[in-house]
Short mmCIF file of C-alpha atoms and ligand atoms in Angstrom, two decimals:
data_model
loop_
_atom_site.label_atom_id
_atom_site.label_comp_id
_atom_site.label_asym_id
_atom_site.label_seq_id
_atom_site.Cartn_x
_atom_site.Cartn_y
_atom_site.Cartn_z
CA MET A 1175 0.00 0.00 0.00
CA LEU A 1176 2.90 2.34 0.68
CA THR A 1177 4.07 1.98 -2.91
CA LEU A 1178 0.56 2.75 -4.02
CA ALA A 1179 0.45 5.88 -1.91
CA SER A 1180 3.82 7.02 -3.24
CA ALA A 1181 2.76 6.37 -6.80
CA VAL A 1182 -0.23 8.65 -6.56
CA VAL A 1183 1.56 11.35 -4.62
CA GLY A 1184 3.98 11.13 -7.54
CA LEU A 1185 1.10 11.67 -9.92
CA LEU A 1186 0.27 14.89 -8.09
CA ALA A 1187 3.92 15.89 -7.85
CA ALA A 1188 4.52 15.41 -11.54
CA THR A 1189 1.79 17.85 -12.48
CA SER A 1190 2.07 20.20 -9.53
CA GLY A 1191 2.03 23.93 -9.97
CA VAL A 1192 0.35 25.66 -12.78
CA SER A 1193 1.03 27.79 -15.81
CA GLY A 1194 -1.62 30.22 -16.93
CA ALA A 1195 -3.61 29.47 -13.79
CA PRO A 1196 -7.29 30.30 -13.96
CA VAL A 1197 -6.95 32.98 -11.32
CA LYS A 1198 -7.80 36.61 -10.96
CA ARG A 1199 -5.31 38.07 -8.55
CA ALA A 1200 -5.98 40.49 -5.72
CA GLY A 1201 -3.14 42.04 -3.77
CA THR A 1202 -2.29 40.60 -0.37
CA GLN A 1203 -2.59 44.11 1.11
CA ASN A 1204 -6.37 43.84 0.90
CA ILE A 1205 -6.87 40.49 2.61
CA THR A 1206 -10.01 40.54 4.71
CA ASP A 1207 -11.82 37.81 6.64
CA ILE A 1208 -14.25 37.52 3.73
CA SER A 1209 -11.46 37.07 1.19
CA VAL A 1210 -9.99 34.32 3.38
CA LEU A 1211 -13.39 32.64 3.57
CA GLN A 1212 -13.72 32.95 -0.23
CA TYR A 1213 -10.31 31.26 -0.58
CA ALA A 1214 -11.39 28.50 1.83
CA LEU A 1215 -14.63 28.06 -0.12
CA THR A 1216 -12.66 27.84 -3.38
CA LEU A 1217 -10.79 24.86 -1.88
CA GLU A 1218 -13.89 23.28 -0.35
CA HIS A 1219 -15.61 23.34 -3.77
CA ILE A 1220 -12.62 21.38 -5.15
CA GLU A 1221 -12.85 18.85 -2.29
CA ASN A 1222 -16.61 18.51 -2.46
CA ALA A 1223 -16.65 17.95 -6.23
CA PHE A 1224 -13.80 15.44 -5.86
CA TYR A 1225 -15.89 13.17 -3.60
CA VAL A 1226 -19.03 13.60 -5.69
CA SER A 1227 -17.10 12.59 -8.84
CA GLY A 1228 -15.33 9.56 -7.32
CA LEU A 1229 -18.32 8.24 -5.41
CA THR A 1230 -20.53 8.63 -8.48
CA LYS A 1231 -17.99 6.71 -10.52
CA TYR A 1232 -17.15 3.92 -8.03
CA ASP A 1233 -19.92 2.02 -6.26
CA ASP A 1234 -19.68 -0.38 -3.29
CA GLN A 1235 -18.72 -3.27 -5.57
CA ALA A 1236 -15.92 -1.24 -7.21
CA PHE A 1237 -14.38 -0.62 -3.77
CA LEU A 1238 -14.66 -4.33 -2.89
CA ASP A 1239 -13.15 -5.32 -6.24
CA ALA A 1240 -10.24 -2.95 -5.54
CA GLY A 1241 -9.54 -4.80 -2.29
CA PHE A 1242 -10.98 -2.32 0.21
CA PRO A 1243 -13.19 -3.56 3.05
CA ALA A 1244 -16.87 -2.56 2.81
CA TRP A 1245 -16.58 0.19 5.44
CA VAL A 1246 -14.04 2.23 3.48
CA ARG A 1247 -16.52 3.55 0.91
CA GLY A 1248 -19.03 4.32 3.67
CA ARG A 1249 -16.52 6.43 5.57
CA ILE A 1250 -15.40 8.19 2.41
CA GLN A 1251 -19.05 8.98 1.69
CA GLN A 1252 -19.20 10.56 5.15
CA ILE A 1253 -16.07 12.62 4.42
CA GLY A 1254 -17.69 13.77 1.16
CA ASP A 1255 -20.82 14.77 3.10
CA HIS A 1256 -18.64 16.79 5.48
CA GLU A 1257 -17.07 18.65 2.57
CA ALA A 1258 -20.55 19.49 1.28
CA ASP A 1259 -21.35 20.79 4.78
CA HIS A 1260 -18.20 22.96 4.72
CA VAL A 1261 -19.26 24.42 1.36
CA ALA A 1262 -22.71 25.24 2.73
CA PHE A 1263 -21.30 26.64 5.97
CA LEU A 1264 -18.80 28.95 4.26
CA THR A 1265 -21.37 30.04 1.66
CA THR A 1266 -23.77 31.04 4.44
CA ALA A 1267 -21.04 32.86 6.40
CA ILE A 1268 -19.96 34.84 3.31
CA GLU A 1269 -23.52 35.70 2.30
CA ALA A 1270 -24.31 36.80 5.86
CA SER A 1271 -21.73 39.54 5.35
CA GLY A 1272 -23.51 40.78 2.21
CA ALA A 1273 -20.97 39.41 -0.30
CA ASN A 1274 -21.65 36.87 -3.04
CA ALA A 1275 -20.04 33.52 -2.28
CA THR A 1276 -17.61 32.15 -4.86
CA GLN A 1277 -19.24 29.50 -7.05
CA ALA A 1278 -17.96 26.10 -8.12
CA CYS A 1279 -15.98 25.77 -11.37
CA SER A 1280 -15.62 22.57 -13.44
CA TYR A 1281 -12.96 20.18 -12.19
CA SER A 1282 -10.86 17.35 -13.53
CA TYR A 1283 -9.01 14.96 -11.22
CA PRO A 1284 -6.11 12.69 -12.17
CA TYR A 1285 -7.23 9.52 -10.33
CA THR A 1286 -7.64 6.52 -12.59
CA ASP A 1287 -9.09 3.83 -10.32
CA VAL A 1288 -10.48 3.30 -6.82
CA ALA A 1289 -7.03 2.98 -5.24
CA SER A 1290 -5.72 6.21 -6.73
CA PHE A 1291 -8.99 7.95 -5.81
CA VAL A 1292 -8.56 6.92 -2.15
CA THR A 1293 -4.89 7.92 -2.14
CA MET A 1294 -5.72 11.25 -3.71
CA SER A 1295 -8.36 11.85 -1.05
CA ALA A 1296 -5.65 11.62 1.64
CA SER A 1297 -3.58 14.13 -0.28
CA ILE A 1298 -6.53 16.51 -0.74
CA GLU A 1299 -7.34 16.40 2.98
CA ASN A 1300 -3.68 17.07 3.85
CA VAL A 1301 -3.54 20.08 1.55
CA GLY A 1302 -6.87 21.31 2.99
CA THR A 1303 -5.48 21.05 6.52
CA ALA A 1304 -2.29 22.90 5.52
CA ALA A 1305 -4.42 25.58 3.85
CA TYR A 1306 -6.53 26.33 6.93
CA LEU A 1307 -3.45 26.37 9.15
CA GLY A 1308 -1.52 28.62 6.77
CA SER A 1309 -4.28 31.22 6.39
CA ALA A 1310 -5.66 31.34 9.96
CA HIS A 1311 -3.31 34.22 10.80
CA TYR A 1312 -5.12 36.46 8.30
CA LEU A 1313 -8.42 36.17 10.19
CA THR A 1314 -9.35 38.97 12.57
CA SER A 1315 -12.72 37.71 13.83
CA LYS A 1316 -12.50 35.18 16.67
CA THR A 1317 -15.69 33.58 15.42
CA ASN A 1318 -14.13 33.00 12.00
CA LEU A 1319 -10.90 31.76 13.58
CA ASN A 1320 -12.85 29.30 15.70
CA ALA A 1321 -14.77 28.04 12.66
CA ALA A 1322 -11.55 27.67 10.62
CA GLY A 1323 -9.91 25.77 13.50
CA SER A 1324 -12.91 23.51 13.72
CA ILE A 1325 -12.78 22.62 10.00
CA LEU A 1326 -8.97 22.25 10.19
CA ALA A 1327 -9.24 19.61 12.93
CA THR A 1328 -11.88 17.69 10.98
CA GLU A 1329 -9.80 17.67 7.79
CA ALA A 1330 -6.71 16.55 9.72
CA ARG A 1331 -8.67 13.63 11.24
CA GLN A 1332 -10.00 12.70 7.83
CA ALA A 1333 -6.50 12.80 6.31
CA ALA A 1334 -5.17 10.62 9.15
CA TRP A 1335 -7.98 8.08 8.83
CA ILE A 1336 -7.62 7.72 5.04
CA ALA A 1337 -3.82 7.47 5.25
CA SER A 1338 -3.78 4.88 8.03
CA ALA A 1339 -7.06 2.94 8.25
CA ALA A 1340 -7.81 2.87 4.52
CA LEU A 1341 -4.28 2.91 3.03
CA LYS A 1342 -2.26 1.34 5.89
CA GLY A 1343 0.22 4.21 5.79
CA SER A 1344 1.18 6.91 8.27
CA PRO A 1345 -1.51 8.90 10.09
CA TRP A 1346 1.21 11.41 11.01
CA GLU A 1347 5.01 11.59 11.27
CA THR A 1348 5.85 15.07 12.51
CA ASP A 1349 5.23 16.75 15.88
CA PHE A 1350 3.74 19.83 14.20
CA GLN A 1351 1.26 20.17 11.33
CA THR A 1352 2.57 21.94 8.22
CA PRO A 1353 1.03 25.35 7.40
CA LEU A 1354 1.09 26.42 3.74
CA ASP A 1355 0.68 29.89 2.25
CA PRO A 1356 -2.33 30.44 -0.03
CA SER A 1357 -0.23 30.70 -3.22
CA GLY A 1358 1.46 27.37 -2.50
CA VAL A 1359 -1.84 25.69 -1.74
CA TYR A 1360 -3.39 27.12 -4.87
CA SER A 1361 -0.48 25.84 -7.00
CA ILE A 1362 -1.62 22.32 -6.04
CA ALA A 1363 -5.38 22.88 -5.92
CA SER A 1364 -5.64 24.79 -9.20
CA GLN A 1365 -4.43 21.78 -11.18
CA PHE A 1366 -7.91 20.34 -10.75
CA ILE A 1367 -9.75 23.41 -12.09
CA VAL A 1368 -10.66 23.16 -15.78
CA PRO A 1369 -9.13 26.33 -17.28
CA GLY A 1370 -11.71 29.00 -18.05
CA SER A 1371 -14.50 27.15 -16.23
CA CYS A 1372 -14.86 29.46 -13.21
CA PRO A 1373 -17.81 31.88 -13.26
CA ALA A 1374 -16.57 35.37 -14.26
CA THR A 1375 -18.42 36.79 -11.26
CA ASN A 1376 -16.21 34.88 -8.79
CA PRO A 1377 -14.13 37.24 -6.64
CA PRO A 1378 -10.37 37.48 -7.21
CA LEU A 1379 -8.07 35.40 -5.01
CA PHE A 1380 -5.00 36.81 -3.26
CA VAL A 1381 -2.72 34.13 -4.71
CA LYS A 1382 0.21 34.31 -7.11
CA PRO A 1383 0.39 31.69 -9.87
CA PHE A 1384 3.69 29.81 -10.17
CA PRO A 1385 5.05 27.52 -12.89
CA ALA A 1386 5.26 23.84 -12.03
CA ALA A 1387 8.61 22.37 -11.02
CA THR A 1388 9.61 19.13 -12.71
CA VAL A 1389 11.35 16.62 -10.44
CA THR A 1390 13.19 13.47 -11.53
CA PRO A 1391 12.63 10.90 -10.16
CA ALA A 1392 9.05 11.94 -9.32
CA THR A 1393 8.91 9.84 -6.13
CA PRO A 1394 12.36 10.23 -4.54
CA THR A 1395 13.45 9.29 -1.03
CA PRO A 1396 15.04 11.44 1.69
CA GLY A 1397 18.80 11.68 1.26
CA SER A 1398 18.65 10.99 -2.47
CA GLN A 1399 19.72 13.22 -5.34
CA ILE A 1400 17.03 14.68 -7.58
CA THR A 1401 16.99 16.92 -10.63
CA ILE A 1402 14.58 19.82 -10.33
CA SER A 1403 13.78 22.43 -12.96
CA LEU A 1404 11.30 25.09 -14.01
CA PRO A 1405 9.79 25.30 -17.51
CA THR A 1406 11.83 26.79 -20.38
CA GLY A 1407 12.16 30.56 -20.08
CA TYR A 1408 12.24 30.60 -16.26
CA PRO A 1409 15.52 30.90 -14.35
CA GLY A 1410 17.65 27.83 -13.89
CA PRO A 1411 20.75 27.40 -11.69
CA SER A 1412 23.04 28.17 -14.65
CA ASN A 1413 21.53 31.58 -15.55
CA SER A 1414 20.08 32.84 -12.26
CA THR A 1415 21.89 35.83 -10.77
CA VAL A 1416 21.43 34.35 -7.28
CA PRO A 1417 21.80 30.76 -6.00
CA LEU A 1418 18.59 28.72 -6.22
CA TYR A 1419 17.38 26.45 -3.43
CA VAL A 1420 14.70 23.92 -2.78
CA ALA A 1421 12.62 24.80 0.29
CA TYR A 1422 11.10 21.76 2.05
CA TYR A 1423 8.08 22.40 4.29
CA SER A 1424 7.68 19.94 7.16
CA GLY A 1425 5.73 20.89 10.29
CA LEU A 1426 7.00 24.27 11.49
CA ASN A 1427 10.42 23.55 9.99
CA ILE A 1428 11.64 24.68 6.61
CA TYR A 1429 14.64 22.74 5.32
CA SER A 1430 16.64 23.71 2.27
CA SER A 1431 19.20 22.43 -0.20
CA GLU A 1432 21.05 24.43 -2.84
CA ILE A 1433 20.50 23.47 -6.47
CA ALA A 1434 23.80 22.75 -8.23
CA GLU A 1435 24.71 24.22 -11.67
CA ASN A 1436 23.68 20.95 -13.30
CA GLY A 1437 20.19 21.17 -11.76
CA THR A 1438 20.65 18.51 -9.09
CA THR A 1439 20.16 18.75 -5.37
CA THR A 1440 20.03 16.34 -2.44
CA ILE A 1441 16.87 15.97 -0.34
CA PRO A 1442 17.71 16.34 3.38
CA ASP A 1443 17.73 12.85 4.87
CA GLU A 1444 15.96 13.83 8.10
CA LEU A 1445 12.66 14.51 6.31
CA VAL A 1446 9.72 12.25 7.25
CA GLY A 1447 6.02 12.06 6.43
CA ILE A 1448 4.24 14.51 4.16
CA VAL A 1449 6.66 17.05 2.68
CA PHE A 1450 5.93 19.95 0.34
CA ALA A 1451 8.74 21.54 -1.66
CA ALA A 1452 9.30 24.49 -3.99
CA VAL A 1453 12.15 26.18 -5.86
CA VAL A 1454 13.08 29.47 -4.17
CA LYS A 1455 15.68 32.18 -4.79
CA GLU A 1456 16.73 32.94 -1.22
CA LYS A 1457 18.08 30.44 1.31
CA PRO A 1458 15.01 29.74 3.45
CA SER A 1459 14.73 28.83 7.13
CA PRO A 1460 11.94 28.78 9.73
CA THR A 1461 12.82 32.39 10.61
CA ASN A 1462 13.20 33.44 6.95
CA PRO A 1463 10.38 31.57 5.21
CA PRO A 1464 9.88 31.93 1.47
CA THR A 1465 7.36 34.57 0.38
CA ASP A 1466 5.45 34.99 -2.88
CA ASP A 1467 8.35 37.22 -4.01
CA THR A 1468 11.13 34.72 -3.29
CA THR A 1469 9.24 31.62 -4.45
CA LEU A 1470 9.77 30.53 -8.06
CA SER A 1471 7.70 27.35 -8.46
CA GLY A 1472 4.47 25.71 -7.40
CA LEU A 1473 4.65 23.05 -4.68
CA VAL A 1474 5.50 19.42 -5.18
CA ASN A 1475 4.14 16.98 -2.62
CA TRP A 1476 5.84 13.82 -1.37
CA ASP A 1477 4.89 11.20 1.20
CA PHE A 1478 7.92 9.93 3.13
CA GLY A 1479 5.70 8.11 5.61
CA VAL A 1480 6.05 4.56 6.90
CA PRO A 1481 3.33 1.88 7.13
CA SER A 1482 0.77 2.31 9.92
CA ASN A 1483 2.10 -0.78 11.73
CA ALA A 1484 5.77 0.22 11.50
CA ARG A 1485 6.27 1.37 15.09
CA GLN A 1486 5.47 -1.52 17.39
CA ILE A 1487 6.08 -1.09 21.11
CA PHE A 1488 8.19 -4.25 21.28
CA ASP A 1489 10.66 -2.96 18.70
CA THR A 1490 13.90 -2.16 20.48
CA ASN A 1491 15.14 -0.33 17.44
CA ILE A 1492 12.26 1.36 15.71
CA ALA A 1493 12.62 0.16 12.16
CA PRO A 1494 11.69 2.73 9.55
CA TYR A 1495 10.14 0.01 7.38
CA ASN A 1496 8.95 -3.47 8.30
C1 NAG B 736 -7.00 47.23 -2.59
O1 NAG B 736 -8.35 47.65 -2.65
C2 NAG B 736 -8.51 48.95 -3.20
C3 NAG B 736 -9.98 49.35 -3.06
O2 NAG B 736 -10.81 48.31 -3.51
C4 NAG B 736 -8.04 48.94 -4.64
O3 NAG B 736 -8.15 50.23 -5.22
C5 NAG B 736 -6.57 48.52 -4.68
O4 NAG B 736 -6.15 48.39 -6.02
C6 NAG B 736 -6.39 47.19 -3.97
N1 NAG B 736 -4.98 46.89 -3.89
C7 NAG B 736 -4.49 45.71 -4.29
C8 NAG B 736 -3.02 45.57 -4.17
O5 NAG B 736 -5.18 44.82 -4.71
C1 NAG B 737 -24.05 39.69 -6.22
O1 NAG B 737 -24.39 39.17 -7.47
C2 NAG B 737 -25.47 39.84 -8.07
C3 NAG B 737 -25.85 39.10 -9.33
O2 NAG B 737 -24.71 38.88 -10.14
C4 NAG B 737 -25.08 41.28 -8.33
O3 NAG B 737 -26.16 41.99 -8.89
C5 NAG B 737 -24.68 41.94 -7.01
O4 NAG B 737 -24.22 43.25 -7.26
C6 NAG B 737 -23.62 41.15 -6.32
N1 NAG B 737 -23.40 41.66 -4.98
C7 NAG B 737 -22.21 42.03 -4.53
C8 NAG B 737 -22.17 42.52 -3.12
O5 NAG B 737 -21.19 41.97 -5.23
C1 NAG B 738 17.81 29.53 -17.93
O1 NAG B 738 18.30 28.22 -18.08
C2 NAG B 738 17.30 27.23 -18.14
C3 NAG B 738 18.00 25.89 -18.11
O2 NAG B 738 18.67 25.77 -16.88
C4 NAG B 738 16.45 27.43 -19.36
O3 NAG B 738 15.42 26.47 -19.41
C5 NAG B 738 15.81 28.80 -19.30
O4 NAG B 738 15.11 29.07 -20.48
C6 NAG B 738 16.87 29.87 -19.08
N1 NAG B 738 16.14 31.08 -18.73
C7 NAG B 738 16.35 32.22 -19.38
C8 NAG B 738 15.53 33.39 -18.88
O5 NAG B 738 17.11 32.32 -20.31
C1 NAG B 739 25.79 17.50 -10.58
O1 NAG B 739 26.55 18.27 -9.67
C2 NAG B 739 26.63 17.72 -8.36
C3 NAG B 739 27.27 18.77 -7.45
O2 NAG B 739 28.38 19.36 -8.07
C4 NAG B 739 27.37 16.41 -8.41
O3 NAG B 739 27.43 15.83 -7.11
C5 NAG B 739 26.61 15.46 -9.32
O4 NAG B 739 27.31 14.26 -9.48
C6 NAG B 739 26.36 16.09 -10.69
N1 NAG B 739 25.45 15.21 -11.38
C7 NAG B 739 25.50 15.02 -12.70
C8 NAG B 739 24.48 14.09 -13.27
O5 NAG B 739 26.34 15.57 -13.39
#
């Protein structure tokens, strides 16, 4: 199952980021509680439509045929219902303020079978959790902050359940949850929006579109060397005026590695669990995190987790894999 999980995270990683993103951009100077709720609703529409599409496509028998026990589809149905509730909740909160709530676009998801649908659902819930955590600091109303925290906890529990109970992987690895900035989140989420399909009346988002980074191999391991590049026409390590780095987001830590002239870099070997990474043009650290201005690529997303049964209390040496 771990290989399965890695394969689909790889599928996301390979297409991460976006060129010509379907986004109208508002400046970050004007972020209000309502614009944060509109951003959250934009993501909840993507999550909600994801479950509707997969559960319409795959019935109980399809889940059984794919080797999942009968309760997995039932729980995923419940998660889908929760996402529909989040859409309704945010829509009501936005409309209560007198604004029009952002409407759903058309979406296209890269899953190809029940297994990749389930794995993608873990990834979607993880990105949702990171999104709420990374935008909570923009909220000024305690009521809104409380509501965002409440949804955040639910999405984190859903991500943990899918990853461990359904996929037999890690429910968590790090001591802190990873927050992600809106532009980084949107670089992943916007891949699922059919270009040009969003209603023209939708409000602008305060996100910056980034080109996708291409990583080879797509599903690397910590401590290994990768090649990472931006599309043609964007800076590379050979023609950038400043050194380029990869920033790795893990919990409240930000790790980095410099990209060599030949485009290679080595992933820090202490990374575990879900890791997001981007090409940046300033050496990042937890006290000097990348911003929209120093970030050059959309996020890639890896799962360096271990199986759910990998840490047994009778292990004297906790084996990373067993
Ligand atoms: C902020 O909002 C004001 C008023 O709506 C607008 O004129 C201005 O262009 C906005 N600034 C940015 C950076 O979006
Ligand atoms: C909401 O949408 C309606 C219909 O498009 C429009 O007439 C109205 O001005 C909008 N309200 C706001 C606050 O933007
Ligand atoms: C910089 O070099 C990369 C290859 O590393 C190339 O793809 C890109 O087009 C170059 N960028 C510019 C602005 O010339
Ligand atoms: C690229 O450069 C790095 C650092 O100088 C070196 O370790 C690596 O072997 C090189 N890889 C290739 C494929 O040339």
